[in-house]
Amino acid sequence: MSTTDETLAAIEAAVLEVPGVTDLYRSRPTVASAVQAVRSIATSTGPLRIVVDDDALRVVIGTDGFRPAPEVARAVHDVSLATAAAHGLALSRVDVRVA
């Protein structure tokens, strides 16, 4: 597993710990991140559900319906940025969608 894959796995784990998040769905990759995903599948135990396109992180979550979705999305945004920074991954933005 590459450093980026390890960082993305850490971000996935952190996102799933956010109160109100019930699921993490696969983000639609662009061509560049699709190549990265194929590489990841070949070398790890499973594909990652979040992707990085250039320096933008894409996250798609499901919420529990109790905590307001915009509040959950902001918390996911914040924890994603913090976890990425802690692992040395610089991001220009984090796109969080609620499915």
Coordinates of N, CA, C and O in Angstrom, one line a residue:
M1 N 0.9 -1.2 0.0 CA 0.0 0.0 0.0 C 0.9 1.2 0.0 O 1.8 1.4 0.8
S2 N 0.6 2.1 -0.9 CA 1.5 3.4 -1.0 C 1.1 4.3 0.1 O 0.1 4.2 0.8
T3 N 1.9 5.3 0.3 CA 1.7 6.3 1.3 C 0.3 7.0 1.1 O -0.4 7.2 2.0
T4 N 0.0 7.3 -0.2 CA -1.2 8.0 -0.5 C -2.4 7.1 -0.2 O -3.4 7.5 0.4
D5 N -2.3 5.8 -0.5 CA -3.3 4.8 -0.1 C -3.5 4.7 1.4 O -4.6 4.7 1.9
E6 N -2.4 4.7 2.1 CA -2.5 4.7 3.6 C -3.2 5.9 4.1 O -4.0 5.9 5.0
T7 N -2.8 7.1 3.5 CA -3.5 8.3 3.9 C -4.9 8.3 3.6 O -5.8 8.7 4.5
L8 N -5.3 7.9 2.4 CA -6.7 7.8 2.1 C -7.5 6.8 3.0 O -8.6 7.1 3.4
A9 N -6.9 5.7 3.3 CA -7.5 4.8 4.2 C -7.7 5.4 5.6 O -8.7 5.2 6.3
A10 N -6.7 6.2 6.1 CA -6.8 6.9 7.4 C -8.0 7.9 7.3 O -8.7 8.0 8.3
I11 N -8.1 8.6 6.2 CA -9.2 9.6 6.0 C -10.5 8.8 6.0 O -11.5 9.3 6.7
E12 N -10.6 7.7 5.3 CA -11.9 6.9 5.3 C -12.3 6.5 6.7 O -13.4 6.7 7.1
A13 N -11.3 6.0 7.5 CA -11.6 5.6 8.9 C -12.0 6.8 9.7 O -13.0 6.7 10.5
A14 N -11.4 7.9 9.6 CA -11.8 9.1 10.3 C -13.2 9.6 9.9 O -14.0 10.0 10.8
V15 N -13.5 9.6 8.7 CA -14.8 10.0 8.2 C -15.9 9.1 8.8 O -17.0 9.5 9.2
L16 N -15.6 7.8 8.8 CA -16.6 6.8 9.4 C -16.9 7.0 10.9 O -17.9 6.6 11.4
E17 N -16.0 7.7 11.5 CA -16.1 8.0 13.0 C -16.9 9.2 13.3 O -17.2 9.5 14.4
V18 N -17.2 10.0 12.2 CA -17.9 11.3 12.4 C -19.3 11.0 12.8 O -20.0 10.2 12.1
P19 N -19.8 11.5 13.9 CA -21.2 11.3 14.3 C -22.2 11.7 13.2 O -22.1 12.8 12.7
G20 N -23.1 10.8 12.9 CA -24.1 11.1 11.8 C -23.8 10.4 10.5 O -24.6 10.3 9.6
V21 N -22.5 10.0 10.3 CA -22.1 9.3 9.1 C -22.5 7.8 9.3 O -22.1 7.2 10.2
T22 N -23.3 7.3 8.3 CA -23.7 5.9 8.4 C -23.0 5.0 7.3 O -22.9 3.8 7.5
D23 N -22.6 5.7 6.3 CA -21.9 4.9 5.2 C -21.0 5.8 4.4 O -21.1 7.1 4.4
L24 N -20.1 5.2 3.7 CA -19.2 5.9 2.8 C -19.3 5.2 1.5 O -19.1 4.0 1.4
Y25 N -19.6 6.0 0.4 CA -19.8 5.4 -0.9 C -18.7 5.8 -1.8 O -17.9 6.7 -1.5
R26 N -18.5 5.0 -2.8 CA -17.5 5.2 -3.8 C -17.7 6.5 -4.6 O -18.8 6.7 -5.1
S27 N -16.7 7.3 -4.6 CA -16.8 8.6 -5.4 C -16.5 8.2 -6.8 O -15.7 7.3 -7.1
R28 N -17.1 9.0 -7.7 CA -16.8 8.7 -9.1 C -15.4 9.3 -9.5 O -15.2 10.5 -9.3
P29 N -14.5 8.4 -9.9 CA -13.2 8.9 -10.2 C -13.1 9.5 -11.6 O -13.9 9.2 -12.5
T30 N -12.1 10.4 -11.8 CA -11.8 10.9 -13.1 C -10.8 9.9 -13.7 O -10.5 8.9 -13.0
V31 N -10.3 10.1 -14.9 CA -9.4 9.1 -15.5 C -8.2 8.9 -14.7 O -7.7 7.8 -14.4
A32 N -7.6 10.0 -14.2 CA -6.4 9.9 -13.4 C -6.6 9.1 -12.1 O -5.8 8.3 -11.8
S33 N -7.7 9.4 -11.4 CA -7.9 8.7 -10.2 C -8.4 7.3 -10.4 O -8.2 6.4 -9.6
A34 N -9.0 7.0 -11.6 CA -9.4 5.6 -12.0 C -8.2 4.8 -12.1 O -8.1 3.6 -11.7
V35 N -7.1 5.3 -12.7 CA -5.9 4.6 -12.9 C -5.3 4.3 -11.5 O -4.9 3.2 -11.2
Q36 N -5.4 5.3 -10.6 CA -4.9 5.0 -9.2 C -5.7 4.0 -8.5 O -5.2 3.1 -7.8
A37 N -7.0 4.0 -8.7 CA -7.9 3.0 -8.1 C -7.6 1.6 -8.6 O -7.6 0.6 -7.8
V38 N -7.3 1.4 -9.9 CA -7.0 0.1 -10.5 C -5.7 -0.4 -9.8 O -5.6 -1.5 -9.4
R39 N -4.7 0.5 -9.7 CA -3.5 0.2 -9.0 C -3.7 -0.2 -7.6 O -3.1 -1.2 -7.1
S40 N -4.6 0.5 -6.9 CA -4.9 0.2 -5.5 C -5.6 -1.2 -5.4 O -5.3 -2.0 -4.5
I41 N -6.5 -1.5 -6.3 CA -7.2 -2.8 -6.3 C -6.1 -4.0 -6.4 O -6.2 -5.0 -5.8
A42 N -5.2 -3.7 -7.3 CA -4.2 -4.8 -7.6 C -3.2 -5.0 -6.4 O -2.6 -6.0 -6.2
T43 N -3.1 -4.0 -5.5 CA -2.1 -4.1 -4.5 C -2.6 -4.1 -3.1 O -1.8 -4.3 -2.1
S44 N -3.9 -3.9 -2.9 CA -4.4 -3.8 -1.5 C -5.6 -4.8 -1.3 O -6.0 -5.5 -2.3
T45 N -6.1 -4.8 -0.1 CA -7.2 -5.7 0.2 C -8.6 -5.3 -0.4 O -9.5 -6.0 -0.5
G46 N -8.7 -4.0 -0.8 CA -9.9 -3.6 -1.4 C -9.8 -2.1 -1.9 O -8.9 -1.4 -1.5
P47 N -10.7 -1.7 -2.8 CA -10.6 -0.4 -3.3 C -11.0 0.7 -2.3 O -11.9 0.4 -1.5
L48 N -10.4 1.8 -2.4 CA -10.8 2.9 -1.5 C -12.0 3.6 -2.0 O -12.3 3.6 -3.2
R49 N -12.8 4.1 -1.1 CA -14.1 4.7 -1.5 C -14.0 6.2 -1.8 O -14.9 6.8 -2.2
I50 N -12.9 6.8 -1.4 CA -12.7 8.2 -1.6 C -11.6 8.4 -2.6 O -10.7 7.5 -2.8
V51 N -11.6 9.5 -3.4 CA -10.5 9.7 -4.4 C -10.0 11.1 -4.3 O -10.6 12.0 -3.8
V52 N -8.7 11.2 -4.8 CA -8.1 12.5 -4.9 C -7.9 12.8 -6.4 O -7.3 11.9 -7.0
D53 N -8.4 13.9 -6.8 CA -8.2 14.3 -8.2 C -7.4 15.6 -8.1 O -7.8 16.6 -7.6
D54 N -6.2 15.4 -8.6 CA -5.1 16.5 -8.5 C -5.0 16.7 -7.0 O -4.5 15.8 -6.3
D55 N -5.4 17.8 -6.4 CA -5.3 18.0 -5.0 C -6.6 18.3 -4.3 O -6.7 18.9 -3.3
A56 N -7.7 17.7 -4.9 CA -9.1 17.8 -4.4 C -9.5 16.5 -3.9 O -9.5 15.5 -4.7
L57 N -10.0 16.4 -2.7 CA -10.5 15.1 -2.2 C -12.0 15.0 -2.4 O -12.7 16.0 -2.2
R58 N -12.5 13.9 -2.9 CA -14.0 13.7 -3.1 C -14.5 12.6 -2.1 O -13.9 11.5 -2.1
V59 N -15.5 13.0 -1.4 CA -16.1 12.1 -0.4 C -17.6 12.1 -0.6 O -18.2 13.1 -0.7
V60 N -18.2 10.9 -0.6 CA -19.7 10.7 -0.7 C -20.1 9.9 0.5 O -19.6 8.8 0.7
I61 N -21.0 10.5 1.3 CA -21.4 9.9 2.6 C -22.9 9.7 2.6 O -23.7 10.3 1.9
G62 N -23.3 8.8 3.5 CA -24.7 8.6 3.9 C -24.8 9.1 5.3 O -23.9 8.9 6.1
T63 N -26.0 9.7 5.6 CA -26.2 10.2 7.0 C -27.3 9.4 7.7 O -28.1 8.8 7.0
D64 N -27.4 9.6 9.0 CA -28.4 8.8 9.8 C -29.7 9.5 9.9 O -30.7 9.0 10.3
G65 N -29.8 10.8 9.4 CA -31.1 11.5 9.4 C -31.4 12.1 10.8 O -32.4 12.9 10.8
F66 N -30.6 11.9 11.8 CA -30.9 12.5 13.1 C -30.1 13.9 13.2 O -30.7 14.9 13.5
R67 N -28.9 13.8 12.8 CA -28.0 15.0 12.8 C -28.2 15.7 11.4 O -28.2 15.0 10.4
P68 N -28.4 17.0 11.4 CA -28.6 17.7 10.1 C -27.5 17.4 9.1 O -26.3 17.5 9.4
A69 N -27.8 17.0 7.8 CA -26.8 16.6 6.8 C -25.8 17.7 6.6 O -24.6 17.4 6.5
P70 N -26.1 19.0 6.5 CA -25.1 20.0 6.3 C -24.1 20.1 7.5 O -22.9 20.2 7.2
E71 N -24.5 19.8 8.7 CA -23.6 19.8 9.8 C -22.7 18.6 9.7 O -21.5 18.7 10.0
V72 N -23.2 17.4 9.3 CA -22.4 16.2 9.2 C -21.4 16.5 8.1 O -20.2 16.1 8.2
A73 N -21.8 17.0 6.9 CA -20.9 17.3 5.8 C -19.8 18.2 6.2 O -18.6 18.0 5.9
R74 N -20.1 19.3 7.0 CA -19.0 20.2 7.5 C -18.0 19.4 8.4 O -16.8 19.6 8.3
A75 N -18.6 18.6 9.3 CA -17.7 17.8 10.1 C -16.8 16.8 9.3 O -15.6 16.7 9.6
V76 N -17.3 16.2 8.3 CA -16.6 15.3 7.4 C -15.5 16.1 6.7 O -14.3 15.7 6.6
H77 N -15.8 17.3 6.2 CA -14.9 18.2 5.6 C -13.7 18.5 6.5 O -12.5 18.3 6.2
D78 N -14.0 18.9 7.7 CA -13.0 19.3 8.7 C -12.1 18.1 9.1 O -10.9 18.2 9.1
V79 N -12.7 16.9 9.4 CA -11.9 15.8 9.8 C -11.0 15.3 8.6 O -9.9 14.8 8.8
S80 N -11.6 15.4 7.4 CA -10.8 15.0 6.2 C -9.6 15.9 6.0 O -8.4 15.4 5.8
L81 N -9.7 17.2 6.1 CA -8.6 18.1 6.0 C -7.6 17.9 7.1 O -6.4 17.8 6.8
A82 N -8.1 17.7 8.3 CA -7.1 17.5 9.5 C -6.4 16.2 9.3 O -5.1 16.2 9.6
T83 N -7.0 15.1 8.9 CA -6.4 13.8 8.8 C -5.4 13.9 7.6 O -4.3 13.4 7.7
A84 N -5.8 14.5 6.5 CA -4.8 14.6 5.4 C -3.6 15.4 5.8 O -2.5 15.0 5.5
A85 N -3.8 16.5 6.5 CA -2.7 17.3 6.9 C -1.8 16.6 7.9 O -0.5 16.7 7.8
A86 N -2.4 15.8 8.8 CA -1.6 15.0 9.7 C -0.7 13.9 9.0 O 0.3 13.5 9.5
H87 N -1.1 13.5 7.8 CA -0.4 12.5 7.1 C 0.4 13.2 6.0 O 1.0 12.5 5.1
G88 N 0.5 14.5 5.9 CA 1.3 15.2 5.0 C 0.7 15.3 3.6 O 1.5 15.6 2.6
L89 N -0.6 15.1 3.4 CA -1.2 15.3 2.1 C -1.9 16.7 2.0 O -2.8 17.0 2.8
A90 N -1.3 17.5 1.1 CA -1.9 18.8 1.0 C -3.1 18.8 0.0 O -3.0 18.2 -1.1
L91 N -4.2 19.4 0.4 CA -5.4 19.4 -0.4 C -5.8 20.8 -0.6 O -5.7 21.7 0.3
S92 N -6.3 21.1 -1.8 CA -6.8 22.5 -2.1 C -8.2 22.6 -1.7 O -8.7 23.7 -1.3
R93 N -9.0 21.4 -1.7 CA -10.3 21.4 -1.2 C -10.8 20.0 -1.0 O -10.2 19.1 -1.4
V94 N -11.9 20.0 -0.2 CA -12.6 18.7 0.0 C -14.0 18.8 -0.4 O -14.7 19.7 0.1
D95 N -14.4 18.0 -1.4 CA -15.8 18.0 -1.8 C -16.6 16.9 -1.1 O -16.2 15.7 -1.3
V96 N -17.6 17.3 -0.3 CA -18.4 16.3 0.4 C -19.8 16.3 -0.2 O -20.4 17.3 -0.2
R97 N -20.2 15.1 -0.6 CA -21.6 15.0 -1.1 C -22.4 14.1 -0.1 O -21.8 13.1 0.3
V98 N -23.6 14.4 0.1 CA -24.5 13.5 0.9 C -25.4 12.7 -0.1 O -26.1 13.3 -0.9
A99 N -25.3 11.4 0.0 CA -26.1 10.6 -0.9 C -27.4 10.2 -0.3 O -27.5 10.2 0.9

